[in-house]
Coordinates of C-alpha atoms in Angstrom, one line a residue:
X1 CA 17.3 -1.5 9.7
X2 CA 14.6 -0.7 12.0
X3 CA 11.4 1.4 11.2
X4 CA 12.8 3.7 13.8
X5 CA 15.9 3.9 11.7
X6 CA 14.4 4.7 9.2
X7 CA 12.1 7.6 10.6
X8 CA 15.6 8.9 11.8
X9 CA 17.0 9.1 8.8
X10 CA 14.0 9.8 6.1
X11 CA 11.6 11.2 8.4
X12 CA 8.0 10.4 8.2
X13 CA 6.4 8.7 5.1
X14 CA 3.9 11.3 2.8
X15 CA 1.9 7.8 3.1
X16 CA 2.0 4.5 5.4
X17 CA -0.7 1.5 4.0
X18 CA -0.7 -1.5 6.1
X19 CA -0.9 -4.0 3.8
X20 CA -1.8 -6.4 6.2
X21 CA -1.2 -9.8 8.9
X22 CA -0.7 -12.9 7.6
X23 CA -0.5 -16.2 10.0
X24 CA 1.1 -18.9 9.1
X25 CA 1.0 -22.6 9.8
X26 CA 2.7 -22.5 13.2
X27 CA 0.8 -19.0 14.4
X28 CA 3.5 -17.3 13.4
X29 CA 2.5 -13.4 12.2
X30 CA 3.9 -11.0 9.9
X31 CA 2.6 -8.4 9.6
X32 CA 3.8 -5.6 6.5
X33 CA 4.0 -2.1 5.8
X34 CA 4.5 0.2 2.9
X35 CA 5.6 3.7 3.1
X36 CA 5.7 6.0 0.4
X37 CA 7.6 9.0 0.3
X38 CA 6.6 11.5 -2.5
X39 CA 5.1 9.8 -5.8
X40 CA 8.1 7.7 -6.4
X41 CA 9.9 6.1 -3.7
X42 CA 8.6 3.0 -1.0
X43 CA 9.7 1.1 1.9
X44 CA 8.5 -2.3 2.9
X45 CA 8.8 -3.2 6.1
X46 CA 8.2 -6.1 7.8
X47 CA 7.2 -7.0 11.0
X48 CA 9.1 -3.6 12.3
X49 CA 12.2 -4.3 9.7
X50 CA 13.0 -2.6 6.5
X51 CA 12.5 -5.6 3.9
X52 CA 12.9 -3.7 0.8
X53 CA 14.0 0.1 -0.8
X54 CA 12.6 1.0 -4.2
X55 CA 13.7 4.4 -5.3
X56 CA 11.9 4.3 -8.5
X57 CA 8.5 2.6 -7.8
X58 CA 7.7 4.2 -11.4
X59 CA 10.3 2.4 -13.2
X60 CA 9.3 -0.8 -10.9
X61 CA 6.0 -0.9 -12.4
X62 CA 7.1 -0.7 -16.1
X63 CA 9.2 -3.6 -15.6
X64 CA 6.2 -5.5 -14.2
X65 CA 4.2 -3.8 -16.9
X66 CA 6.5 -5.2 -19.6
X67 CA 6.9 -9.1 -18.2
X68 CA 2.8 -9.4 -18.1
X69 CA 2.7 -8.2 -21.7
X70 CA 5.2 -10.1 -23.0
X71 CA 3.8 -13.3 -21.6
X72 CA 0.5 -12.1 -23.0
X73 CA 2.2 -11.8 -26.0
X74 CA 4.1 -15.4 -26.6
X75 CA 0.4 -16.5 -25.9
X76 CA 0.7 -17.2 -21.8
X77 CA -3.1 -16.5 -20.5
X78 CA -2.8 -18.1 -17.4
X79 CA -3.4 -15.3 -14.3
X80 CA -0.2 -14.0 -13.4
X81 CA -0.5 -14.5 -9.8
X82 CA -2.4 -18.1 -8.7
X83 CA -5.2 -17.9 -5.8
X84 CA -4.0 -19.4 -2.2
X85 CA -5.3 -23.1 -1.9

């Protein structure tokens, strides 16, 4: 689905962050988009294409919550997401 799509059918976002451009090896570009709409519900899009749906961004970070913890807790200190070399 196309961002246009998706402004036909949801209508415009209460919030858009541009998360950023990345370039890869072969100067390739992506570049990716989050819209919000109220307090709970996103839309990643990627380089103009819908990528992802979360109707419960709430519930999403709970889960996340819960996996960090419980690594912390069976004694896993290593960051949970490494630096780029």
């Amino acid at each position: 689905m196309s961002y246009i799509e998706v402004l036909e059918v949801a209508g415009l976002p209460t919030e858009k962050i541009n998360v950023g451009t990345v370039t890869d090896q072969f100067n390739h570009q992506t570049q990716t988009e989050e819209w919000y709409y109220g307090n709970n519900q996103l839309i990643v899009i990627v380089n103009d294409t819908v990528e992802s749906v979360d109707r419960d961004v709430a519930s999403t970070y709970r889960k996340i919550q819960y996996i960090i913890d419980s690594a912390k807790a069976a004694g896993d200190t290593r960051p949970m997401i490494a630096p780029g070399n």
